[in-house]
């Protein structure tokens, strides 16, 4: 078991890409801790992501940015491997992308639109994500729009991994990618 690359690893990608599922698996493979940035946002600001988002996307993005800055300011954090599951829209802010690039490795969990749609159209996902309200066609159209608008920001990732299969497959691909970069 490797201890990882020695710097933070930020998992990015669309909702449904598997960030929160893959993060603990990757962290376990390396024997390190992981953080879900959305959970940190909720703890810091005393409300769930959907509640904060309901107050306005701009306000939520400010909360998300502050949570990232506070995390990265923790002593020693940037000098060790830690896996961080980010929110899907964190990359929208160029300042967030710059912070992540400076602190560690940015990974894009790449998943095609059809797979994202299939993953997100299940009842338990739809119940907790306001973006998933409406008909299946409406959801697919919103996902396609978000994916297209974020493609260039996601493209700044230092590592891109196909996460369209099982979470274990994605973790295996990540471990292989990092072993090539940091043998």
mmCIF file with all atom_site columns, C-alpha atoms in Angstrom:
data_model
loop_
_atom_site.group_PDB
_atom_site.id
_atom_site.type_symbol
_atom_site.label_atom_id
_atom_site.label_alt_id
_atom_site.label_comp_id
_atom_site.label_asym_id
_atom_site.label_entity_id
_atom_site.label_seq_id
_atom_site.pdbx_PDB_ins_code
_atom_site.Cartn_x
_atom_site.Cartn_y
_atom_site.Cartn_z
_atom_site.occupancy
_atom_site.B_iso_or_equiv
_atom_site.pdbx_formal_charge
_atom_site.auth_seq_id
_atom_site.auth_comp_id
_atom_site.auth_asym_id
_atom_site.auth_atom_id
_atom_site.pdbx_PDB_model_num
ATOM 1   C CA . UNK A 1 1   ? 0.000   0.000  0.000   1.00 0.00 ? 1   UNK A CA 1
ATOM 2   C CA . UNK A 1 2   ? 1.442   3.341  -1.126  1.00 0.00 ? 2   UNK A CA 1
ATOM 3   C CA . UNK A 1 3   ? 0.966   6.483  0.945   1.00 0.00 ? 3   UNK A CA 1
ATOM 4   C CA . UNK A 1 4   ? -0.032  8.354  -2.196  1.00 0.00 ? 4   UNK A CA 1
ATOM 5   C CA . UNK A 1 5   ? 1.590   11.292 -3.931  1.00 0.00 ? 5   UNK A CA 1
ATOM 6   C CA . UNK A 1 6   ? 2.481   13.285 -0.808  1.00 0.00 ? 6   UNK A CA 1
ATOM 7   C CA . UNK A 1 7   ? 0.173   16.179 -1.677  1.00 0.00 ? 7   UNK A CA 1
ATOM 8   C CA . UNK A 1 8   ? -3.607  16.663 -1.576  1.00 0.00 ? 8   UNK A CA 1
ATOM 9   C CA . UNK A 1 9   ? -5.637  14.982 -4.310  1.00 0.00 ? 9   UNK A CA 1
ATOM 10  C CA . UNK A 1 10  ? -8.790  16.865 -5.308  1.00 0.00 ? 10  UNK A CA 1
ATOM 11  C CA . UNK A 1 11  ? -11.515 14.801 -6.972  1.00 0.00 ? 11  UNK A CA 1
ATOM 12  C CA . UNK A 1 12  ? -13.568 16.937 -9.352  1.00 0.00 ? 12  UNK A CA 1
ATOM 13  C CA . UNK A 1 13  ? -16.320 16.163 -11.830 1.00 0.00 ? 13  UNK A CA 1
ATOM 14  C CA . UNK A 1 14  ? -20.018 16.495 -12.351 1.00 0.00 ? 14  UNK A CA 1
ATOM 15  C CA . UNK A 1 15  ? -22.557 15.451 -9.776  1.00 0.00 ? 15  UNK A CA 1
ATOM 16  C CA . UNK A 1 16  ? -22.942 11.715 -10.204 1.00 0.00 ? 16  UNK A CA 1
ATOM 17  C CA . UNK A 1 17  ? -19.297 11.237 -11.217 1.00 0.00 ? 17  UNK A CA 1
ATOM 18  C CA . UNK A 1 18  ? -18.628 9.394  -7.949  1.00 0.00 ? 18  UNK A CA 1
ATOM 19  C CA . UNK A 1 19  ? -16.467 11.867 -6.033  1.00 0.00 ? 19  UNK A CA 1
ATOM 20  C CA . UNK A 1 20  ? -17.954 11.129 -2.600  1.00 0.00 ? 20  UNK A CA 1
ATOM 21  C CA . UNK A 1 21  ? -18.021 7.383  -3.287  1.00 0.00 ? 21  UNK A CA 1
ATOM 22  C CA . UNK A 1 22  ? -14.510 7.107  -4.706  1.00 0.00 ? 22  UNK A CA 1
ATOM 23  C CA . UNK A 1 23  ? -12.795 9.411  -2.174  1.00 0.00 ? 23  UNK A CA 1
ATOM 24  C CA . UNK A 1 24  ? -13.018 7.032  0.817   1.00 0.00 ? 24  UNK A CA 1
ATOM 25  C CA . UNK A 1 25  ? -11.995 4.060  -1.341  1.00 0.00 ? 25  UNK A CA 1
ATOM 26  C CA . UNK A 1 26  ? -8.934  5.870  -2.704  1.00 0.00 ? 26  UNK A CA 1
ATOM 27  C CA . UNK A 1 27  ? -8.025  7.147  0.764   1.00 0.00 ? 27  UNK A CA 1
ATOM 28  C CA . UNK A 1 28  ? -8.286  3.619  2.177   1.00 0.00 ? 28  UNK A CA 1
ATOM 29  C CA . UNK A 1 29  ? -6.035  2.274  -0.589  1.00 0.00 ? 29  UNK A CA 1
ATOM 30  C CA . UNK A 1 30  ? -3.388  4.823  0.392   1.00 0.00 ? 30  UNK A CA 1
ATOM 31  C CA . UNK A 1 31  ? -4.037  4.597  4.124   1.00 0.00 ? 31  UNK A CA 1
ATOM 32  C CA . UNK A 1 32  ? -4.834  8.305  4.399   1.00 0.00 ? 32  UNK A CA 1
ATOM 33  C CA . UNK A 1 33  ? -7.809  10.436 5.402   1.00 0.00 ? 33  UNK A CA 1
ATOM 34  C CA . UNK A 1 34  ? -10.369 11.961 3.093   1.00 0.00 ? 34  UNK A CA 1
ATOM 35  C CA . UNK A 1 35  ? -12.588 15.019 3.295   1.00 0.00 ? 35  UNK A CA 1
ATOM 36  C CA . UNK A 1 36  ? -15.915 15.756 1.644   1.00 0.00 ? 36  UNK A CA 1
ATOM 37  C CA . UNK A 1 37  ? -15.836 19.501 0.975   1.00 0.00 ? 37  UNK A CA 1
ATOM 38  C CA . UNK A 1 38  ? -19.654 19.709 0.855   1.00 0.00 ? 38  UNK A CA 1
ATOM 39  C CA . UNK A 1 39  ? -19.798 18.254 4.381   1.00 0.00 ? 39  UNK A CA 1
ATOM 40  C CA . UNK A 1 40  ? -17.240 20.858 5.525   1.00 0.00 ? 40  UNK A CA 1
ATOM 41  C CA . UNK A 1 41  ? -19.315 23.628 3.961   1.00 0.00 ? 41  UNK A CA 1
ATOM 42  C CA . UNK A 1 42  ? -22.385 22.396 5.856   1.00 0.00 ? 42  UNK A CA 1
ATOM 43  C CA . UNK A 1 43  ? -20.481 22.200 9.142   1.00 0.00 ? 43  UNK A CA 1
ATOM 44  C CA . UNK A 1 44  ? -18.852 25.600 8.793   1.00 0.00 ? 44  UNK A CA 1
ATOM 45  C CA . UNK A 1 45  ? -22.030 27.413 7.775   1.00 0.00 ? 45  UNK A CA 1
ATOM 46  C CA . UNK A 1 46  ? -24.512 25.414 9.851   1.00 0.00 ? 46  UNK A CA 1
ATOM 47  C CA . UNK A 1 47  ? -26.788 24.379 6.993   1.00 0.00 ? 47  UNK A CA 1
ATOM 48  C CA . UNK A 1 48  ? -26.910 21.679 4.360   1.00 0.00 ? 48  UNK A CA 1
ATOM 49  C CA . UNK A 1 49  ? -25.733 22.323 0.818   1.00 0.00 ? 49  UNK A CA 1
ATOM 50  C CA . UNK A 1 50  ? -29.277 22.400 -0.573  1.00 0.00 ? 50  UNK A CA 1
ATOM 51  C CA . UNK A 1 51  ? -30.336 24.960 2.077   1.00 0.00 ? 51  UNK A CA 1
ATOM 52  C CA . UNK A 1 52  ? -27.295 27.121 1.388   1.00 0.00 ? 52  UNK A CA 1
ATOM 53  C CA . UNK A 1 53  ? -27.810 26.799 -2.354  1.00 0.00 ? 53  UNK A CA 1
ATOM 54  C CA . UNK A 1 54  ? -31.453 27.874 -1.949  1.00 0.00 ? 54  UNK A CA 1
ATOM 55  C CA . UNK A 1 55  ? -30.130 31.199 -0.614  1.00 0.00 ? 55  UNK A CA 1
ATOM 56  C CA . UNK A 1 56  ? -28.544 31.765 -4.015  1.00 0.00 ? 56  UNK A CA 1
ATOM 57  C CA . UNK A 1 57  ? -25.821 30.098 -6.016  1.00 0.00 ? 57  UNK A CA 1
ATOM 58  C CA . UNK A 1 58  ? -23.464 33.066 -5.673  1.00 0.00 ? 58  UNK A CA 1
ATOM 59  C CA . UNK A 1 59  ? -23.737 32.929 -1.872  1.00 0.00 ? 59  UNK A CA 1
ATOM 60  C CA . UNK A 1 60  ? -23.183 29.167 -1.894  1.00 0.00 ? 60  UNK A CA 1
ATOM 61  C CA . UNK A 1 61  ? -20.098 29.529 -4.114  1.00 0.00 ? 61  UNK A CA 1
ATOM 62  C CA . UNK A 1 62  ? -18.646 32.076 -1.644  1.00 0.00 ? 62  UNK A CA 1
ATOM 63  C CA . UNK A 1 63  ? -19.197 29.593 1.200   1.00 0.00 ? 63  UNK A CA 1
ATOM 64  C CA . UNK A 1 64  ? -17.589 26.825 -0.859  1.00 0.00 ? 64  UNK A CA 1
ATOM 65  C CA . UNK A 1 65  ? -14.562 29.015 -1.649  1.00 0.00 ? 65  UNK A CA 1
ATOM 66  C CA . UNK A 1 66  ? -14.088 29.930 2.002   1.00 0.00 ? 66  UNK A CA 1
ATOM 67  C CA . UNK A 1 67  ? -14.351 26.273 3.068   1.00 0.00 ? 67  UNK A CA 1
ATOM 68  C CA . UNK A 1 68  ? -11.641 25.375 0.546   1.00 0.00 ? 68  UNK A CA 1
ATOM 69  C CA . UNK A 1 69  ? -9.365  28.186 1.746   1.00 0.00 ? 69  UNK A CA 1
ATOM 70  C CA . UNK A 1 70  ? -9.850  27.197 5.389   1.00 0.00 ? 70  UNK A CA 1
ATOM 71  C CA . UNK A 1 71  ? -9.056  23.565 4.595   1.00 0.00 ? 71  UNK A CA 1
ATOM 72  C CA . UNK A 1 72  ? -5.893  24.456 2.697   1.00 0.00 ? 72  UNK A CA 1
ATOM 73  C CA . UNK A 1 73  ? -4.777  26.760 5.524   1.00 0.00 ? 73  UNK A CA 1
ATOM 74  C CA . UNK A 1 74  ? -4.616  23.864 7.983   1.00 0.00 ? 74  UNK A CA 1
ATOM 75  C CA . UNK A 1 75  ? -0.991  23.369 9.070   1.00 0.00 ? 75  UNK A CA 1
ATOM 76  C CA . UNK A 1 76  ? 0.788   20.636 7.141   1.00 0.00 ? 76  UNK A CA 1
ATOM 77  C CA . UNK A 1 77  ? -2.189  19.779 4.939   1.00 0.00 ? 77  UNK A CA 1
ATOM 78  C CA . UNK A 1 78  ? -0.504  20.626 1.659   1.00 0.00 ? 78  UNK A CA 1
ATOM 79  C CA . UNK A 1 79  ? 2.568   18.542 2.520   1.00 0.00 ? 79  UNK A CA 1
ATOM 80  C CA . UNK A 1 80  ? 0.749   15.211 2.773   1.00 0.00 ? 80  UNK A CA 1
ATOM 81  C CA . UNK A 1 81  ? -1.616  13.001 0.874   1.00 0.00 ? 81  UNK A CA 1
ATOM 82  C CA . UNK A 1 82  ? -5.259  13.654 1.649   1.00 0.00 ? 82  UNK A CA 1
ATOM 83  C CA . UNK A 1 83  ? -8.161  12.906 -0.677  1.00 0.00 ? 83  UNK A CA 1
ATOM 84  C CA . UNK A 1 84  ? -10.694 15.702 -1.068  1.00 0.00 ? 84  UNK A CA 1
ATOM 85  C CA . UNK A 1 85  ? -14.080 15.161 -2.712  1.00 0.00 ? 85  UNK A CA 1
ATOM 86  C CA . UNK A 1 86  ? -15.120 18.546 -4.089  1.00 0.00 ? 86  UNK A CA 1
ATOM 87  C CA . UNK A 1 87  ? -18.517 19.806 -5.130  1.00 0.00 ? 87  UNK A CA 1
ATOM 88  C CA . UNK A 1 88  ? -19.223 19.561 -8.847  1.00 0.00 ? 88  UNK A CA 1
ATOM 89  C CA . UNK A 1 89  ? -19.272 23.327 -9.331  1.00 0.00 ? 89  UNK A CA 1
ATOM 90  C CA . UNK A 1 90  ? -16.188 24.199 -7.263  1.00 0.00 ? 90  UNK A CA 1
ATOM 91  C CA . UNK A 1 91  ? -14.140 24.442 -10.464 1.00 0.00 ? 91  UNK A CA 1
ATOM 92  C CA . UNK A 1 92  ? -16.336 27.259 -11.790 1.00 0.00 ? 92  UNK A CA 1
ATOM 93  C CA . UNK A 1 93  ? -14.311 29.815 -9.829  1.00 0.00 ? 93  UNK A CA 1
ATOM 94  C CA . UNK A 1 94  ? -10.839 30.331 -11.345 1.00 0.00 ? 94  UNK A CA 1
ATOM 95  C CA . UNK A 1 95  ? -9.551  31.167 -7.843  1.00 0.00 ? 95  UNK A CA 1
ATOM 96  C CA . UNK A 1 96  ? -10.602 27.709 -6.630  1.00 0.00 ? 96  UNK A CA 1
ATOM 97  C CA . UNK A 1 97  ? -8.884  26.040 -9.569  1.00 0.00 ? 97  UNK A CA 1
ATOM 98  C CA . UNK A 1 98  ? -5.708  28.007 -8.844  1.00 0.00 ? 98  UNK A CA 1
ATOM 99  C CA . UNK A 1 99  ? -5.811  27.088 -5.136  1.00 0.00 ? 99  UNK A CA 1
ATOM 100 C CA . UNK A 1 100 ? -6.218  23.394 -5.925  1.00 0.00 ? 100 UNK A CA 1
ATOM 101 C CA . UNK A 1 101 ? -3.504  23.400 -8.599  1.00 0.00 ? 101 UNK A CA 1
ATOM 102 C CA . UNK A 1 102 ? -1.059  25.138 -6.248  1.00 0.00 ? 102 UNK A CA 1
ATOM 103 C CA . UNK A 1 103 ? -1.829  22.813 -3.347  1.00 0.00 ? 103 UNK A CA 1
ATOM 104 C CA . UNK A 1 104 ? -1.915  19.410 -5.000  1.00 0.00 ? 104 UNK A CA 1
ATOM 105 C CA . UNK A 1 105 ? -3.240  17.233 -7.793  1.00 0.00 ? 105 UNK A CA 1
ATOM 106 C CA . UNK A 1 106 ? -6.583  17.946 -9.459  1.00 0.00 ? 106 UNK A CA 1
ATOM 107 C CA . UNK A 1 107 ? -8.327  14.831 -10.761 1.00 0.00 ? 107 UNK A CA 1
ATOM 108 C CA . UNK A 1 108 ? -11.277 14.852 -13.131 1.00 0.00 ? 108 UNK A CA 1
ATOM 109 C CA . UNK A 1 109 ? -13.561 11.867 -12.707 1.00 0.00 ? 109 UNK A CA 1
ATOM 110 C CA . UNK A 1 110 ? -14.790 11.806 -16.276 1.00 0.00 ? 110 UNK A CA 1
ATOM 111 C CA . UNK A 1 111 ? -18.209 10.266 -16.880 1.00 0.00 ? 111 UNK A CA 1
ATOM 112 C CA . UNK A 1 112 ? -20.240 10.511 -20.106 1.00 0.00 ? 112 UNK A CA 1
ATOM 113 C CA . UNK A 1 113 ? -23.613 12.258 -20.031 1.00 0.00 ? 113 UNK A CA 1
ATOM 114 C CA . UNK A 1 114 ? -25.599 9.038  -20.536 1.00 0.00 ? 114 UNK A CA 1
ATOM 115 C CA . UNK A 1 115 ? -23.949 7.399  -17.519 1.00 0.00 ? 115 UNK A CA 1
ATOM 116 C CA . UNK A 1 116 ? -24.402 10.525 -15.360 1.00 0.00 ? 116 UNK A CA 1
ATOM 117 C CA . UNK A 1 117 ? -28.054 10.682 -16.319 1.00 0.00 ? 117 UNK A CA 1
ATOM 118 C CA . UNK A 1 118 ? -28.637 7.010  -15.502 1.00 0.00 ? 118 UNK A CA 1
ATOM 119 C CA . UNK A 1 119 ? -26.907 7.375  -12.124 1.00 0.00 ? 119 UNK A CA 1
ATOM 120 C CA . UNK A 1 120 ? -28.824 10.493 -11.159 1.00 0.00 ? 120 UNK A CA 1
ATOM 121 C CA . UNK A 1 121 ? -32.332 9.536  -12.269 1.00 0.00 ? 121 UNK A CA 1
ATOM 122 C CA . UNK A 1 122 ? -32.748 7.104  -9.370  1.00 0.00 ? 122 UNK A CA 1
ATOM 123 C CA . UNK A 1 123 ? -35.233 8.106  -6.673  1.00 0.00 ? 123 UNK A CA 1
ATOM 124 C CA . UNK A 1 124 ? -32.747 8.576  -3.807  1.00 0.00 ? 124 UNK A CA 1
ATOM 125 C CA . UNK A 1 125 ? -30.645 10.975 -5.913  1.00 0.00 ? 125 UNK A CA 1
ATOM 126 C CA . UNK A 1 126 ? -33.642 12.949 -7.137  1.00 0.00 ? 126 UNK A CA 1
ATOM 127 C CA . UNK A 1 127 ? -34.959 13.381 -3.597  1.00 0.00 ? 127 UNK A CA 1
ATOM 128 C CA . UNK A 1 128 ? -31.835 15.204 -2.393  1.00 0.00 ? 128 UNK A CA 1
ATOM 129 C CA . UNK A 1 129 ? -30.791 17.244 -5.426  1.00 0.00 ? 129 UNK A CA 1
ATOM 130 C CA . UNK A 1 130 ? -32.991 20.147 -6.591  1.00 0.00 ? 130 UNK A CA 1
ATOM 131 C CA . UNK A 1 131 ? -31.344 20.142 -10.024 1.00 0.00 ? 131 UNK A CA 1
ATOM 132 C CA . UNK A 1 132 ? -32.906 16.733 -10.622 1.00 0.00 ? 132 UNK A CA 1
ATOM 133 C CA . UNK A 1 133 ? -36.511 17.913 -10.396 1.00 0.00 ? 133 UNK A CA 1
ATOM 134 C CA . UNK A 1 134 ? -38.687 17.610 -13.486 1.00 0.00 ? 134 UNK A CA 1
ATOM 135 C CA . UNK A 1 135 ? -38.967 15.080 -16.268 1.00 0.00 ? 135 UNK A CA 1
ATOM 136 C CA . UNK A 1 136 ? -36.143 12.755 -17.245 1.00 0.00 ? 136 UNK A CA 1
ATOM 137 C CA . UNK A 1 137 ? -35.668 14.812 -20.423 1.00 0.00 ? 137 UNK A CA 1
ATOM 138 C CA . UNK A 1 138 ? -35.439 18.048 -18.400 1.00 0.00 ? 138 UNK A CA 1
ATOM 139 C CA . UNK A 1 139 ? -32.835 16.518 -16.098 1.00 0.00 ? 139 UNK A CA 1
ATOM 140 C CA . UNK A 1 140 ? -30.777 15.237 -19.030 1.00 0.00 ? 140 UNK A CA 1
ATOM 141 C CA . UNK A 1 141 ? -30.920 18.675 -20.688 1.00 0.00 ? 141 UNK A CA 1
ATOM 142 C CA . UNK A 1 142 ? -29.810 20.453 -17.483 1.00 0.00 ? 142 UNK A CA 1
ATOM 143 C CA . UNK A 1 143 ? -26.959 17.976 -16.993 1.00 0.00 ? 143 UNK A CA 1
ATOM 144 C CA . UNK A 1 144 ? -25.844 18.421 -20.611 1.00 0.00 ? 144 UNK A CA 1
ATOM 145 C CA . UNK A 1 145 ? -25.883 22.204 -20.188 1.00 0.00 ? 145 UNK A CA 1
ATOM 146 C CA . UNK A 1 146 ? -23.890 22.079 -16.928 1.00 0.00 ? 146 UNK A CA 1
ATOM 147 C CA . UNK A 1 147 ? -21.397 19.601 -18.366 1.00 0.00 ? 147 UNK A CA 1
ATOM 148 C CA . UNK A 1 148 ? -20.852 21.752 -21.450 1.00 0.00 ? 148 UNK A CA 1
ATOM 149 C CA . UNK A 1 149 ? -20.416 24.943 -19.421 1.00 0.00 ? 149 UNK A CA 1
ATOM 150 C CA . UNK A 1 150 ? -17.896 23.289 -17.082 1.00 0.00 ? 150 UNK A CA 1
ATOM 151 C CA . UNK A 1 151 ? -15.917 21.306 -19.662 1.00 0.00 ? 151 UNK A CA 1
ATOM 152 C CA . UNK A 1 152 ? -13.076 23.834 -20.002 1.00 0.00 ? 152 UNK A CA 1
ATOM 153 C CA . UNK A 1 153 ? -12.731 24.218 -16.206 1.00 0.00 ? 153 UNK A CA 1
ATOM 154 C CA . UNK A 1 154 ? -12.729 20.449 -15.746 1.00 0.00 ? 154 UNK A CA 1
ATOM 155 C CA . UNK A 1 155 ? -10.160 20.270 -18.540 1.00 0.00 ? 155 UNK A CA 1
ATOM 156 C CA . UNK A 1 156 ? -7.576  21.965 -16.305 1.00 0.00 ? 156 UNK A CA 1
ATOM 157 C CA . UNK A 1 157 ? -7.283  18.785 -14.217 1.00 0.00 ? 157 UNK A CA 1
ATOM 158 C CA . UNK A 1 158 ? -3.807  17.309 -13.974 1.00 0.00 ? 158 UNK A CA 1
ATOM 159 C CA . UNK A 1 159 ? -5.159  13.739 -14.062 1.00 0.00 ? 159 UNK A CA 1
ATOM 160 C CA . UNK A 1 160 ? -8.236  12.559 -15.965 1.00 0.00 ? 160 UNK A CA 1
ATOM 161 C CA . UNK A 1 161 ? -9.722  9.178  -15.112 1.00 0.00 ? 161 UNK A CA 1
ATOM 162 C CA . UNK A 1 162 ? -12.665 7.370  -16.682 1.00 0.00 ? 162 UNK A CA 1
ATOM 163 C CA . UNK A 1 163 ? -15.120 6.881  -13.813 1.00 0.00 ? 163 UNK A CA 1
ATOM 164 C CA . UNK A 1 164 ? -17.986 5.485  -15.879 1.00 0.00 ? 164 UNK A CA 1
ATOM 165 C CA . UNK A 1 165 ? -17.571 1.969  -14.487 1.00 0.00 ? 165 UNK A CA 1
ATOM 166 C CA . UNK A 1 166 ? -17.583 0.785  -10.900 1.00 0.00 ? 166 UNK A CA 1
ATOM 167 C CA . UNK A 1 167 ? -16.022 2.878  -8.125  1.00 0.00 ? 167 UNK A CA 1
ATOM 168 C CA . UNK A 1 168 ? -13.416 0.130  -7.653  1.00 0.00 ? 168 UNK A CA 1
ATOM 169 C CA . UNK A 1 169 ? -12.449 0.383  -11.344 1.00 0.00 ? 169 UNK A CA 1
ATOM 170 C CA . UNK A 1 170 ? -12.020 4.149  -10.986 1.00 0.00 ? 170 UNK A CA 1
ATOM 171 C CA . UNK A 1 171 ? -9.856  3.696  -7.887  1.00 0.00 ? 171 UNK A CA 1
ATOM 172 C CA . UNK A 1 172 ? -7.700  1.158  -9.731  1.00 0.00 ? 172 UNK A CA 1
ATOM 173 C CA . UNK A 1 173 ? -7.267  3.647  -12.602 1.00 0.00 ? 173 UNK A CA 1
ATOM 174 C CA . UNK A 1 174 ? -6.356  6.401  -10.134 1.00 0.00 ? 174 UNK A CA 1
ATOM 175 C CA . UNK A 1 175 ? -3.813  4.235  -8.346  1.00 0.00 ? 175 UNK A CA 1
ATOM 176 C CA . UNK A 1 176 ? -2.265  3.320  -11.717 1.00 0.00 ? 176 UNK A CA 1
ATOM 177 C CA . UNK A 1 177 ? -2.185  6.955  -12.840 1.00 0.00 ? 177 UNK A CA 1
ATOM 178 C CA . UNK A 1 178 ? -0.487  8.095  -9.636  1.00 0.00 ? 178 UNK A CA 1
ATOM 179 C CA . UNK A 1 179 ? 1.985   5.205  -9.606  1.00 0.00 ? 179 UNK A CA 1
ATOM 180 C CA . UNK A 1 180 ? 3.138   6.312  -13.073 1.00 0.00 ? 180 UNK A CA 1
ATOM 181 C CA . UNK A 1 181 ? 3.583   9.890  -11.880 1.00 0.00 ? 181 UNK A CA 1
ATOM 182 C CA . UNK A 1 182 ? 4.958   9.003  -8.415  1.00 0.00 ? 182 UNK A CA 1
ATOM 183 C CA . UNK A 1 183 ? 6.432   5.479  -8.560  1.00 0.00 ? 183 UNK A CA 1
#
